[in-house]
Tab-separated table of C-alpha atoms in Angstrom:
chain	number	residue	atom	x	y	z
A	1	UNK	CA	-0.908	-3.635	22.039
A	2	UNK	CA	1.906	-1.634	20.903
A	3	UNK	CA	2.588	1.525	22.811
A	4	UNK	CA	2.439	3.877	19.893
A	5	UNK	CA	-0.765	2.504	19.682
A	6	UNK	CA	-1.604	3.365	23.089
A	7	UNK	CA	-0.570	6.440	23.407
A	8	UNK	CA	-2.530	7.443	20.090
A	9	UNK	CA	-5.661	5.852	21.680
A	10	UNK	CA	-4.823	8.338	24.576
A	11	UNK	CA	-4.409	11.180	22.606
A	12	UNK	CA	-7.548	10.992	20.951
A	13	UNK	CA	-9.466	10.359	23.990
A	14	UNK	CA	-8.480	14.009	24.702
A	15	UNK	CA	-10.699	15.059	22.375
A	16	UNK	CA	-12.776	12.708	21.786
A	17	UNK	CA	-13.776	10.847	24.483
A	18	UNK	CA	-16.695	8.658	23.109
A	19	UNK	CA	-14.742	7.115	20.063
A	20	UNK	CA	-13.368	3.833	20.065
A	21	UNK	CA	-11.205	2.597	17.391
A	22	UNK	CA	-13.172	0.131	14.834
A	23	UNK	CA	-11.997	-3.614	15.646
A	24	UNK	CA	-13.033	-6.692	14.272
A	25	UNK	CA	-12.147	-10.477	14.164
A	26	UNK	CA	-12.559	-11.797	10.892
A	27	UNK	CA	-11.003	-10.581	7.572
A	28	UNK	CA	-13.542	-10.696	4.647
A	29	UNK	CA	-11.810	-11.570	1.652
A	30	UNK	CA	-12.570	-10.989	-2.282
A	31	UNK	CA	-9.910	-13.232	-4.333
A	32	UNK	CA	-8.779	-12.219	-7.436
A	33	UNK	CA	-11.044	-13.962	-9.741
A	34	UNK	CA	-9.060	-13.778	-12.856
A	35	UNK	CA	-5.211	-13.077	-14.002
A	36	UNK	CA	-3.724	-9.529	-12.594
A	37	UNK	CA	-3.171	-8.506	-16.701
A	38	UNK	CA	-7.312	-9.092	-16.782
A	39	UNK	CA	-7.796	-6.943	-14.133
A	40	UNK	CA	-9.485	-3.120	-13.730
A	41	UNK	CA	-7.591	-1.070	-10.913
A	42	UNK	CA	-8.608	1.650	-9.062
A	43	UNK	CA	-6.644	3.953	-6.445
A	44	UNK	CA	-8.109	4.780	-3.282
A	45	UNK	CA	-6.285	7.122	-0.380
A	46	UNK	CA	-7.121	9.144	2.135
A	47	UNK	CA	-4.871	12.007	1.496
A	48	UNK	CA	-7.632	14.609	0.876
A	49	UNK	CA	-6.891	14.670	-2.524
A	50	UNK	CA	-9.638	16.741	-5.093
A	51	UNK	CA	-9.864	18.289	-8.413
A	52	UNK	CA	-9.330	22.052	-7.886
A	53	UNK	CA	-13.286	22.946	-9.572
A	54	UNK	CA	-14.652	20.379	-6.594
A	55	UNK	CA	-15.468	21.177	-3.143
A	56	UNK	CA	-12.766	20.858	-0.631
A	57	UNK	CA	-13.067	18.507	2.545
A	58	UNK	CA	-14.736	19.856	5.068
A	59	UNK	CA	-12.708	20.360	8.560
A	60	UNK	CA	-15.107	21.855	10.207
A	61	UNK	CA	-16.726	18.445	10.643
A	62	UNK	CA	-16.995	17.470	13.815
A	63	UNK	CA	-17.065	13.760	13.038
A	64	UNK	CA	-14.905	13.984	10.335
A	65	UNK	CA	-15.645	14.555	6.276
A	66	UNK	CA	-16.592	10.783	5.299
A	67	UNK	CA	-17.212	12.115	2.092
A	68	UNK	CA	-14.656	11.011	-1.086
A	69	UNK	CA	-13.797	12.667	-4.266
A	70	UNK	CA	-13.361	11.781	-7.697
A	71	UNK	CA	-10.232	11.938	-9.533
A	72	UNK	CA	-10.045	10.916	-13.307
A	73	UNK	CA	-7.406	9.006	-14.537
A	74	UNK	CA	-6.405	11.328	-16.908
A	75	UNK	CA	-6.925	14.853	-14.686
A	76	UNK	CA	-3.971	17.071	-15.063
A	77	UNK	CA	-1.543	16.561	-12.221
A	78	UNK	CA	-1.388	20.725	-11.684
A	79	UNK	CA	-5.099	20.199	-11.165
A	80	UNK	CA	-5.205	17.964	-7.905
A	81	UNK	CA	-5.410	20.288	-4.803
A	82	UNK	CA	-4.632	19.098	-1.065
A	83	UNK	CA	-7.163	20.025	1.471
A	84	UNK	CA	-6.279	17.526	4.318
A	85	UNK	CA	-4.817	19.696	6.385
A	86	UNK	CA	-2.806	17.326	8.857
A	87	UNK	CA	0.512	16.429	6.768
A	88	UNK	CA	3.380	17.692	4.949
A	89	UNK	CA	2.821	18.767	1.494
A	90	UNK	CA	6.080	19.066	0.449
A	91	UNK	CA	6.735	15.418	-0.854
A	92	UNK	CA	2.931	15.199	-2.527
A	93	UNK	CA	3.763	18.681	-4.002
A	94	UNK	CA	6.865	17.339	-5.590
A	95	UNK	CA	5.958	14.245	-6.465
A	96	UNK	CA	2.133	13.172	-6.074
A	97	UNK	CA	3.073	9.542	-6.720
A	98	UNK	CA	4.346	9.828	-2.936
A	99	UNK	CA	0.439	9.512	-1.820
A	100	UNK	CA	-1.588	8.801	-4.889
A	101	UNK	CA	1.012	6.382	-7.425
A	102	UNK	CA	-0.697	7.108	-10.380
A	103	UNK	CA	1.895	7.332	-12.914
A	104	UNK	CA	2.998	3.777	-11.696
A	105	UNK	CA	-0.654	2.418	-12.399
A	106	UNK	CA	-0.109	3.786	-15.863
A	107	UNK	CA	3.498	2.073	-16.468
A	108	UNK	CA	2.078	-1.016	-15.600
A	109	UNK	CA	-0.810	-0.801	-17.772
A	110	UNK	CA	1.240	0.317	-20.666
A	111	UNK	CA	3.437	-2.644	-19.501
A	112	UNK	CA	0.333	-5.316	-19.508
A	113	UNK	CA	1.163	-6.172	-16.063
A	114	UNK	CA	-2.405	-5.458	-14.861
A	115	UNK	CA	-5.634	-5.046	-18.216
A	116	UNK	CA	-6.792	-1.721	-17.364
A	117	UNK	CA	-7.196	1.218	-15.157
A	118	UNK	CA	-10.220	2.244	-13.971
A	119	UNK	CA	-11.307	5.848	-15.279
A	120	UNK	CA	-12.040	7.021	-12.078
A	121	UNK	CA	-9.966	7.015	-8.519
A	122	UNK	CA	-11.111	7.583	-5.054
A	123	UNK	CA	-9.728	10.299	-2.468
A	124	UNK	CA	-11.322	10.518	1.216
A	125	UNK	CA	-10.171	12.200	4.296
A	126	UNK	CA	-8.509	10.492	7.382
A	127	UNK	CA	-9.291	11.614	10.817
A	128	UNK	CA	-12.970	10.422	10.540
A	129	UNK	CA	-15.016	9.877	14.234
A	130	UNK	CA	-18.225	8.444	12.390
A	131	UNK	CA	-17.147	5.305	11.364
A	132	UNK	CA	-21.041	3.910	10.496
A	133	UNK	CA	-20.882	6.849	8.045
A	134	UNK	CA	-17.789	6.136	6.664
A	135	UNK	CA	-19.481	2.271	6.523
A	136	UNK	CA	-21.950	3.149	4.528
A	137	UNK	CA	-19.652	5.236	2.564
A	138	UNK	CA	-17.334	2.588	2.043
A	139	UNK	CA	-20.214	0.043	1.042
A	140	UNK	CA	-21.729	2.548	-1.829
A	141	UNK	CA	-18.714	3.000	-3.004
A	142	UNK	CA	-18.115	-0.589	-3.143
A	143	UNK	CA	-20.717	-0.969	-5.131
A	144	UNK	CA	-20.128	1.644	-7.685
A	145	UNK	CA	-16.632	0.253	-8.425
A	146	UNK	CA	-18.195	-3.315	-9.071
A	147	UNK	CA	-20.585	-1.951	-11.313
A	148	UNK	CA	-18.221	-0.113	-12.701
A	149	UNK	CA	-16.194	-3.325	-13.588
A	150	UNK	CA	-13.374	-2.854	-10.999
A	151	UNK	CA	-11.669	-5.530	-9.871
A	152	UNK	CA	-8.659	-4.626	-7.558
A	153	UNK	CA	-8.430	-1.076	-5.299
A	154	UNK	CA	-5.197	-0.091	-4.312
A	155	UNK	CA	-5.134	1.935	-1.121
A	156	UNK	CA	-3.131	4.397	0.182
A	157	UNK	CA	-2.847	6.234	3.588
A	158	UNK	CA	-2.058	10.538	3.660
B	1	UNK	CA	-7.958	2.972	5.680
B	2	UNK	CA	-8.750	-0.081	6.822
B	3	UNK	CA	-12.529	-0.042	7.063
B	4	UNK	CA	-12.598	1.316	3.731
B	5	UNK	CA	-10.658	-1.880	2.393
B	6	UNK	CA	-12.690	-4.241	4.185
B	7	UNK	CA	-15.957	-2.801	3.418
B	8	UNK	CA	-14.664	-3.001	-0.041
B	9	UNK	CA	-13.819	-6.416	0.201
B	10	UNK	CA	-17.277	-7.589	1.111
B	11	UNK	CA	-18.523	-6.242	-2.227
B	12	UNK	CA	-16.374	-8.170	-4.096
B	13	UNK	CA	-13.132	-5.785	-4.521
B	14	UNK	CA	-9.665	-7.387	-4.117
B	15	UNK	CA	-7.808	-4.636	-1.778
B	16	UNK	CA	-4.506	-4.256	-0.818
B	17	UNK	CA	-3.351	-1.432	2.608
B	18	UNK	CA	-0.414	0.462	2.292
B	19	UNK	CA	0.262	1.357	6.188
B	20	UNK	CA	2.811	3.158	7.780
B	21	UNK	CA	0.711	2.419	11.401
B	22	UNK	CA	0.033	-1.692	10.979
B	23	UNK	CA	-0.525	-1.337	14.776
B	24	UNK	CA	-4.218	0.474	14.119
B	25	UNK	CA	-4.572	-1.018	10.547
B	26	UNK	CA	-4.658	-4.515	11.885
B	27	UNK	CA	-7.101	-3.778	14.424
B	28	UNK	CA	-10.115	-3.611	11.432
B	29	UNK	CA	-8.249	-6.778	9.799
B	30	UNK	CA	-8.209	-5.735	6.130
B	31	UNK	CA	-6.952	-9.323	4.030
B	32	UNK	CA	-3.502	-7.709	2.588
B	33	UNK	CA	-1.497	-5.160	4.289
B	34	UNK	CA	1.595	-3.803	3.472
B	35	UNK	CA	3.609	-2.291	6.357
B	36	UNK	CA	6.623	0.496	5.994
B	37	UNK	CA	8.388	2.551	8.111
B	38	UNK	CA	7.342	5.432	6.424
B	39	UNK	CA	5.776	8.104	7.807
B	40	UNK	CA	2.683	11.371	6.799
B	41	UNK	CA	2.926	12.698	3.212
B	42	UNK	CA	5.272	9.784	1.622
B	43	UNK	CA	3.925	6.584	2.121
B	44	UNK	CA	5.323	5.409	-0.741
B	45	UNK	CA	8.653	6.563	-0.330
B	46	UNK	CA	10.485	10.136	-1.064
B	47	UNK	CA	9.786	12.244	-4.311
B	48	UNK	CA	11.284	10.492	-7.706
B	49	UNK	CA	12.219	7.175	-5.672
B	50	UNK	CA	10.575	5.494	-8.890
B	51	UNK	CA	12.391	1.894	-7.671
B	52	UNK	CA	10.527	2.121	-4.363
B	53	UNK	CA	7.016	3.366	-5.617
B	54	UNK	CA	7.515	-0.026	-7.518
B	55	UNK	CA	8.840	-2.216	-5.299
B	56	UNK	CA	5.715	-1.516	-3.043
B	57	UNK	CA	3.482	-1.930	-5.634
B	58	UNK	CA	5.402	-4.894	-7.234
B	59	UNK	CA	5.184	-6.290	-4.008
B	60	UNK	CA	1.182	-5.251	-3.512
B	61	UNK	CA	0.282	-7.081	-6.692
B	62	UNK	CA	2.174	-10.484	-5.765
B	63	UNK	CA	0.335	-10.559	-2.459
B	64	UNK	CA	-2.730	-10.255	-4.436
B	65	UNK	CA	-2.328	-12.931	-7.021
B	66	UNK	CA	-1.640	-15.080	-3.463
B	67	UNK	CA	-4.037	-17.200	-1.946
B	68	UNK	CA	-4.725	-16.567	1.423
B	69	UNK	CA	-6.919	-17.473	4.206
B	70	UNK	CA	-6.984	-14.567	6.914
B	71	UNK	CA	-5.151	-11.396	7.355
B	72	UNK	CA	-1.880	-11.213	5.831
B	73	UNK	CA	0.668	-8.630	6.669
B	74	UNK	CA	4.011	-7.961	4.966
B	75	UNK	CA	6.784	-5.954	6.098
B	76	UNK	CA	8.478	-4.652	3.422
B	77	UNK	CA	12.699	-3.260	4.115
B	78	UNK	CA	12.814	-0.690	1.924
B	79	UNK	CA	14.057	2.737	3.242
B	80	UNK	CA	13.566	6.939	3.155
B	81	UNK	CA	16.084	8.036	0.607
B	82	UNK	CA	17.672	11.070	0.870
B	83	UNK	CA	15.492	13.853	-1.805
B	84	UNK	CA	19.107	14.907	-2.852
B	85	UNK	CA	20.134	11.581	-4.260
B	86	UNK	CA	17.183	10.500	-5.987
């Protein structure tokens, strides 16, 4: 174990002693089942990311806001508001391909490099204690995107 | 991050991590992670570095088109640029 690691593990016994940190021993894995240029993408971070007319993460959360937001492809950059508290702004709020690479995702659809975007993209929170909430968060969400023809999600950290 | 991208993964979503922390990423064992020395609020490199945001994604979507058979973690090199000489 690294001791970055530890010492984070440390820190957030501080304040919260009950949590553990998810681990697991296996890695489930989805191949791609067709050619990248056939293929639907979606962003997902967890930069707090939200349209300004919806609802703002919650902080007040104890266990952390495992809720996610919506973001339409097409939403108007000047529209996307910040409300994870923890980080910088400054390089988002210059450039909000920093966090959430959108504009890239465009190029290389216009490019044929990957066959479409999805219409919508995912923001969420970090800093989340209930991680069987964010489970079954994760696993709705899941589902939506497969129904929703989505093949690949990209995913991003704050 | 990474419970998102595994829970993703077992309903049938490809994912791919960008991490600047590997160390607690790997702990949830998401298939493809990407690892950079970056840090909060740029994980994808400083404002209008348009060659990194691509490498890293570039880089994302060859992983991706690879078969693999557990965990696979790549470190990519690429580096902070100064904001005033992008």
């Amino acid at each position: 174990m690294s001791a970055i690691l530890q010492l984070t593990r440390l820190a957030i016994k501080l304040k919260r002693p009950e949590f553990e940190f998810a681990e697991y021993q296996d890695s489930p894995i989805a191949p791609l089942e067709k050619p990248l240029n056939k293929c639907s993408l979606a962003l997902v971070t967890t930069g707090g990311l939200h349209i300004q007319s919806d609802p703002p993460f919650d902080f007040s959360m104890k266990e952390g806001d495992t809720s996610y937001r919506i973001i339409p492809t097409e939403a108007d950059p000047a529209e996307i508001r910040i409300s994870h508290n923890w980080y910088n702004h400054k390089f988002i709020n210059a450039d909000i391909n920093c966090v959430f690479p959108i504009d890239r995702m465009k190029e290389y659809l216009n490019d044929g490099t990957i066959g479409s975007l999805s219409k919508e993209h995912y923001s969420f929170m970090g800093h989340i204690y209930d991680t069987e909430a964010l489970i079954k968060r994760a696993s709705y969400l899941g589902r939506h995107m497969k129904d929703s023809g989505v093949d690949i999600a990209f995913l991003t950290p704050t | 991050m990474g419970l998102l991208a595994r829970f993703l993964e077992l309903e049938d979503i490809s994912t791919i991590c960008i991490t600047f922390r590997k160390d607690i990423v790997q702990l949830i064992r998401p298939p493809r992670i990407l690892s950079l020395k970056f840090s909060a609020g740029k994980p994808l490199g400083m404002p209008g570095d348009i060659n990194t945001q691509k490498g890293i994604i570039d880089a994302g979507f060859k992983l991706l088109e690879k078969e693999i058979k557990g965990m696979t973690v790549i470190d990519l090199p690429f580096k902070l640029k100064k904001m005033s000489t992008l």
